[in-house]
Amino acid sequence: MSDLQLSHARMPTTLEIEVIDEFGASRDQAIAAERALTLYLNRREIVTLMTLGAEPEALVIGYLRNQGLINSYEDLIAVHVDWDVEAAAVITRQEPEDLAERLGQRTVTTGCGQGTVFGRLLETTDMTTLPETIVKQSVLYHLLENLGAYNETYRSAGAVHGCALCHQDQVIDFIEDVGRHNAVDTLAGRQWLQGTVVDEPADIFYTTGRLTSEMVLKVAQMGISVLVSRSGVTQKGVELAQRFGVMLIARAKGRRFQAIGSAGRLVHDAIPSKRPGDRR
Amino acid sequence: MSDLQLSHARMPTTLEIEVIDEFGASRDQAIAAERALTLYLNRREIVTLMTLGAEPEALVIGYLRNQGLINSYEDLIAVHVDWDVEAAAVITRQEPEDLAERLGQRTVTTGCGQGTVFGRLLETTDMTTLPETIVKQSVLYHLLENLGAYNETYRSAGAVHGCALCHQDQVIDFIEDVGRHNAVDTLAGRQWLQGTVVDEPADIFYTTGRLTSEMVLKVAQMGISVLVSRSGVTQKGVELAQRFGVMLIARAKGRRFQAIGSAGRLVHDAIPSKRPGDRR
């Protein structure tokens, strides 16, 4: 893997602008950066992503991986990001034979920050069988507590989504982006870049965003079968989760959550004592 | 306008699924519908949108309008949506000469539910000059109160974004979708469908979502120069707002807000009395 040519073009993720508040007072407010990055695969323009810019190399690698446009890390020859021209050039040893055809088929999904799935990914049937990961309620609660230490940019600037690769209650990796799909792709890219460095394989995926069809799809593609979110689910998200065997734990805040497809996979070992108002 | 052939293929926006809560109890939970709708313009496949499905005809008309793929309501001959095949067929009298070229250029933006801008819309320079709408703080507060009566689906199912066309403190039109960009497009489509029925032109646009580049772009394309959101802003959103002369009022909740580009356009006639904790 060491022969991959890789740039390291990080950019600051926040900047300060002047805002006028409700008191008519002027003050500086940190806001999230949002940069255009046009991706070229073997000199062919694929797409322009709007991103925070924190990890552009991991983002484009993960994007191509999650789009099924590159199949293995070993196919990568070079990844070069140049912010001056807002371009990311990726060179690979091979590319899908039907690339042109797949680029011609677009599904604009419910994604934040990356709402396009090329080809017919949503109809993919060759998904490898996922492990039937079992999660204890107590582990879920510990994980939610551990996640509280993250989302740096969100606290200062808002307008970003956070995603995390987790092993049970441990956070393996966490990334924020203006779009949660960029965040997912960046994590997928990092997985490849870090290679075997990771001791524990991720078995739980956390996102601040909604559990929509392509979030489920991307997580399943990463071989993870537990998807936890602070937000709700959509119909297609539930459909795909059932198809791929992904357990969804939605609206997970504090002690609350709503599990879908959790039969035999969620162990209720930490049921909270009911208080008035606990049930909405 | 009366000769437009228009289907009326509404679908329920929520459905009930079984969830297991933190007490291990099973209950029914309403979730947002999410349907695929593939759009064909004069028999050419343009894109597949994931939508709530409440107003598919207005959605595809607004989508084509906001993408600059149709220039006037009069160009429309027929809009037919068939959920059995998840397809929307739009027939127009004419289409852009450079359609093929524009469809070849994609920008995947920070959009929820519709993250793709075709062609080089984000580089568009032929934006008509926007009115320099002036807003009173008292009017803003009344508008936020009036908006509280809406977002039906969100209250029952969550996982949707709401958008509203407003005239000062009055809500002219409100729509929710799994993606806020679908919501914006649906409002743009309704504007055309309702034609001159609307007495007051909209001068304020409200969204529950973030103020990102293409939200500003779409609102500016609708001729509106005031954009209010419950959420924060991103860098490109601020850049485009300055370029088009759009006043942004971000993080507008209760009495709080953060105005950007408001010099001479926001009248502070209702400054709240400061209380401890009012200033974050």
mmCIF file with all atom_site columns, C-alpha atoms in Angstrom, chain B residues 107-198:
data_model
loop_
_atom_site.group_PDB
_atom_site.id
_atom_site.type_symbol
_atom_site.label_atom_id
_atom_site.label_alt_id
_atom_site.label_comp_id
_atom_site.label_asym_id
_atom_site.label_entity_id
_atom_site.label_seq_id
_atom_site.pdbx_PDB_ins_code
_atom_site.Cartn_x
_atom_site.Cartn_y
_atom_site.Cartn_z
_atom_site.occupancy
_atom_site.B_iso_or_equiv
_atom_site.pdbx_formal_charge
_atom_site.auth_seq_id
_atom_site.auth_comp_id
_atom_site.auth_asym_id
_atom_site.auth_atom_id
_atom_site.pdbx_PDB_model_num
ATOM 1  C CA . THR B 1 107 ? -22.387 19.591 -8.925  1.00 0.00 ? 107 THR B CA 1
ATOM 2  C CA . VAL B 1 108 ? -23.340 17.501 -5.944  1.00 0.00 ? 108 VAL B CA 1
ATOM 3  C CA . THR B 1 109 ? -24.146 20.160 -3.410  1.00 0.00 ? 109 THR B CA 1
ATOM 4  C CA . THR B 1 110 ? -24.879 20.297 0.277   1.00 0.00 ? 110 THR B CA 1
ATOM 5  C CA . GLY B 1 111 ? -28.527 19.701 -0.422  1.00 0.00 ? 111 GLY B CA 1
ATOM 6  C CA . CYS B 1 112 ? -30.883 17.546 1.558   1.00 0.00 ? 112 CYS B CA 1
ATOM 7  C CA . GLY B 1 113 ? -33.041 15.565 -0.790  1.00 0.00 ? 113 GLY B CA 1
ATOM 8  C CA . GLN B 1 114 ? -31.792 17.216 -3.901  1.00 0.00 ? 114 GLN B CA 1
ATOM 9  C CA . GLY B 1 115 ? -28.094 17.718 -3.913  1.00 0.00 ? 115 GLY B CA 1
ATOM 10 C CA . THR B 1 116 ? -27.423 18.114 -7.584  1.00 0.00 ? 116 THR B CA 1
ATOM 11 C CA . VAL B 1 117 ? -27.152 21.242 -9.652  1.00 0.00 ? 117 VAL B CA 1
ATOM 12 C CA . PHE B 1 118 ? -26.792 20.610 -13.347 1.00 0.00 ? 118 PHE B CA 1
ATOM 13 C CA . GLY B 1 119 ? -24.746 22.653 -15.733 1.00 0.00 ? 119 GLY B CA 1
ATOM 14 C CA . ARG B 1 120 ? -22.911 25.549 -14.190 1.00 0.00 ? 120 ARG B CA 1
ATOM 15 C CA . LEU B 1 121 ? -25.817 27.081 -12.307 1.00 0.00 ? 121 LEU B CA 1
ATOM 16 C CA . LEU B 1 122 ? -23.597 27.920 -9.369  1.00 0.00 ? 122 LEU B CA 1
ATOM 17 C CA . GLU B 1 123 ? -21.540 30.068 -11.713 1.00 0.00 ? 123 GLU B CA 1
ATOM 18 C CA . THR B 1 124 ? -24.594 31.730 -13.190 1.00 0.00 ? 124 THR B CA 1
ATOM 19 C CA . THR B 1 125 ? -24.131 35.453 -13.702 1.00 0.00 ? 125 THR B CA 1
ATOM 20 C CA . ASP B 1 126 ? -27.346 36.386 -15.465 1.00 0.00 ? 126 ASP B CA 1
ATOM 21 C CA . MET B 1 127 ? -29.298 36.575 -12.202 1.00 0.00 ? 127 MET B CA 1
ATOM 22 C CA . THR B 1 128 ? -31.895 39.320 -12.377 1.00 0.00 ? 128 THR B CA 1
ATOM 23 C CA . THR B 1 129 ? -31.345 42.006 -9.776  1.00 0.00 ? 129 THR B CA 1
ATOM 24 C CA . LEU B 1 130 ? -33.283 41.238 -6.595  1.00 0.00 ? 130 LEU B CA 1
ATOM 25 C CA . PRO B 1 131 ? -35.471 43.720 -4.710  1.00 0.00 ? 131 PRO B CA 1
ATOM 26 C CA . GLU B 1 132 ? -33.827 45.086 -1.562  1.00 0.00 ? 132 GLU B CA 1
ATOM 27 C CA . THR B 1 133 ? -36.625 43.905 0.712   1.00 0.00 ? 133 THR B CA 1
ATOM 28 C CA . ILE B 1 134 ? -36.663 45.549 4.127   1.00 0.00 ? 134 ILE B CA 1
ATOM 29 C CA . VAL B 1 135 ? -37.859 43.523 7.131   1.00 0.00 ? 135 VAL B CA 1
ATOM 30 C CA . LYS B 1 136 ? -38.805 44.735 10.598  1.00 0.00 ? 136 LYS B CA 1
ATOM 31 C CA . GLN B 1 137 ? -37.666 42.660 13.575  1.00 0.00 ? 137 GLN B CA 1
ATOM 32 C CA . SER B 1 138 ? -41.277 42.729 14.829  1.00 0.00 ? 138 SER B CA 1
ATOM 33 C CA . VAL B 1 139 ? -42.472 41.294 11.483  1.00 0.00 ? 139 VAL B CA 1
ATOM 34 C CA . LEU B 1 140 ? -39.829 38.573 11.658  1.00 0.00 ? 140 LEU B CA 1
ATOM 35 C CA . TYR B 1 141 ? -41.047 37.584 15.125  1.00 0.00 ? 141 TYR B CA 1
ATOM 36 C CA . HIS B 1 142 ? -44.683 37.473 13.961  1.00 0.00 ? 142 HIS B CA 1
ATOM 37 C CA . LEU B 1 143 ? -43.670 35.354 10.976  1.00 0.00 ? 143 LEU B CA 1
ATOM 38 C CA . LEU B 1 144 ? -41.841 32.850 13.195  1.00 0.00 ? 144 LEU B CA 1
ATOM 39 C CA . GLU B 1 145 ? -44.953 32.604 15.392  1.00 0.00 ? 145 GLU B CA 1
ATOM 40 C CA . ASN B 1 146 ? -47.204 32.080 12.348  1.00 0.00 ? 146 ASN B CA 1
ATOM 41 C CA . LEU B 1 147 ? -44.894 29.349 11.026  1.00 0.00 ? 147 LEU B CA 1
ATOM 42 C CA . GLY B 1 148 ? -45.429 27.392 14.238  1.00 0.00 ? 148 GLY B CA 1
ATOM 43 C CA . ALA B 1 149 ? -48.807 26.242 12.914  1.00 0.00 ? 149 ALA B CA 1
ATOM 44 C CA . TYR B 1 150 ? -47.189 24.288 10.068  1.00 0.00 ? 150 TYR B CA 1
ATOM 45 C CA . ASN B 1 151 ? -44.808 21.309 9.656   1.00 0.00 ? 151 ASN B CA 1
ATOM 46 C CA . GLU B 1 152 ? -47.498 18.673 10.090  1.00 0.00 ? 152 GLU B CA 1
ATOM 47 C CA . THR B 1 153 ? -45.430 15.721 8.875   1.00 0.00 ? 153 THR B CA 1
ATOM 48 C CA . TYR B 1 154 ? -42.423 16.717 10.945  1.00 0.00 ? 154 TYR B CA 1
ATOM 49 C CA . ARG B 1 155 ? -44.436 16.667 14.145  1.00 0.00 ? 155 ARG B CA 1
ATOM 50 C CA . SER B 1 156 ? -45.764 13.179 13.482  1.00 0.00 ? 156 SER B CA 1
ATOM 51 C CA . ALA B 1 157 ? -42.848 11.532 11.684  1.00 0.00 ? 157 ALA B CA 1
ATOM 52 C CA . GLY B 1 158 ? -39.810 13.798 11.766  1.00 0.00 ? 158 GLY B CA 1
ATOM 53 C CA . ALA B 1 159 ? -37.110 13.331 9.129   1.00 0.00 ? 159 ALA B CA 1
ATOM 54 C CA . VAL B 1 160 ? -38.509 16.017 6.851   1.00 0.00 ? 160 VAL B CA 1
ATOM 55 C CA . HIS B 1 161 ? -37.658 19.631 6.098   1.00 0.00 ? 161 HIS B CA 1
ATOM 56 C CA . GLY B 1 162 ? -40.161 22.426 5.786   1.00 0.00 ? 162 GLY B CA 1
ATOM 57 C CA . CYS B 1 163 ? -39.991 25.454 3.501   1.00 0.00 ? 163 CYS B CA 1
ATOM 58 C CA . ALA B 1 164 ? -42.330 28.424 3.223   1.00 0.00 ? 164 ALA B CA 1
ATOM 59 C CA . LEU B 1 165 ? -43.027 31.260 0.828   1.00 0.00 ? 165 LEU B CA 1
ATOM 60 C CA . CYS B 1 166 ? -43.913 34.294 2.910   1.00 0.00 ? 166 CYS B CA 1
ATOM 61 C CA . HIS B 1 167 ? -45.030 37.880 2.407   1.00 0.00 ? 167 HIS B CA 1
ATOM 62 C CA . GLN B 1 168 ? -43.722 39.798 5.425   1.00 0.00 ? 168 GLN B CA 1
ATOM 63 C CA . ASP B 1 169 ? -45.258 37.988 8.449   1.00 0.00 ? 169 ASP B CA 1
ATOM 64 C CA . GLN B 1 170 ? -47.819 36.035 6.404   1.00 0.00 ? 170 GLN B CA 1
ATOM 65 C CA . VAL B 1 171 ? -47.199 32.447 5.258   1.00 0.00 ? 171 VAL B CA 1
ATOM 66 C CA . ILE B 1 172 ? -48.322 32.226 1.610   1.00 0.00 ? 172 ILE B CA 1
ATOM 67 C CA . ASP B 1 173 ? -47.365 28.594 1.012   1.00 0.00 ? 173 ASP B CA 1
ATOM 68 C CA . PHE B 1 174 ? -45.685 25.839 3.024   1.00 0.00 ? 174 PHE B CA 1
ATOM 69 C CA . ILE B 1 175 ? -44.420 22.428 1.985   1.00 0.00 ? 175 ILE B CA 1
ATOM 70 C CA . GLU B 1 176 ? -42.467 19.612 3.597   1.00 0.00 ? 176 GLU B CA 1
ATOM 71 C CA . ASP B 1 177 ? -40.374 16.939 1.951   1.00 0.00 ? 177 ASP B CA 1
ATOM 72 C CA . VAL B 1 178 ? -37.741 14.402 2.947   1.00 0.00 ? 178 VAL B CA 1
ATOM 73 C CA . GLY B 1 179 ? -35.352 16.778 1.251   1.00 0.00 ? 179 GLY B CA 1
ATOM 74 C CA . ARG B 1 180 ? -35.558 20.517 1.716   1.00 0.00 ? 180 ARG B CA 1
ATOM 75 C CA . HIS B 1 181 ? -34.530 20.976 -1.904  1.00 0.00 ? 181 HIS B CA 1
ATOM 76 C CA . ASN B 1 182 ? -37.555 19.045 -3.035  1.00 0.00 ? 182 ASN B CA 1
ATOM 77 C CA . ALA B 1 183 ? -39.561 21.373 -0.822  1.00 0.00 ? 183 ALA B CA 1
ATOM 78 C CA . VAL B 1 184 ? -38.043 24.463 -2.448  1.00 0.00 ? 184 VAL B CA 1
ATOM 79 C CA . ASP B 1 185 ? -38.653 23.055 -5.913  1.00 0.00 ? 185 ASP B CA 1
ATOM 80 C CA . THR B 1 186 ? -42.239 22.134 -5.055  1.00 0.00 ? 186 THR B CA 1
ATOM 81 C CA . LEU B 1 187 ? -42.908 25.690 -3.922  1.00 0.00 ? 187 LEU B CA 1
ATOM 82 C CA . ALA B 1 188 ? -41.386 26.995 -7.162  1.00 0.00 ? 188 ALA B CA 1
ATOM 83 C CA . GLY B 1 189 ? -43.601 24.624 -9.111  1.00 0.00 ? 189 GLY B CA 1
ATOM 84 C CA . ARG B 1 190 ? -46.694 25.693 -7.188  1.00 0.00 ? 190 ARG B CA 1
ATOM 85 C CA . GLN B 1 191 ? -45.851 29.345 -7.857  1.00 0.00 ? 191 GLN B CA 1
ATOM 86 C CA . TRP B 1 192 ? -46.181 28.600 -11.571 1.00 0.00 ? 192 TRP B CA 1
ATOM 87 C CA . LEU B 1 193 ? -49.207 26.313 -11.212 1.00 0.00 ? 193 LEU B CA 1
ATOM 88 C CA . GLN B 1 194 ? -51.104 28.886 -9.152  1.00 0.00 ? 194 GLN B CA 1
ATOM 89 C CA . GLY B 1 195 ? -50.084 31.542 -11.638 1.00 0.00 ? 195 GLY B CA 1
ATOM 90 C CA . THR B 1 196 ? -51.593 34.914 -10.806 1.00 0.00 ? 196 THR B CA 1
ATOM 91 C CA . VAL B 1 197 ? -53.802 33.518 -8.050  1.00 0.00 ? 197 VAL B CA 1
ATOM 92 C CA . VAL B 1 198 ? -51.298 34.745 -5.480  1.00 0.00 ? 198 VAL B CA 1
#
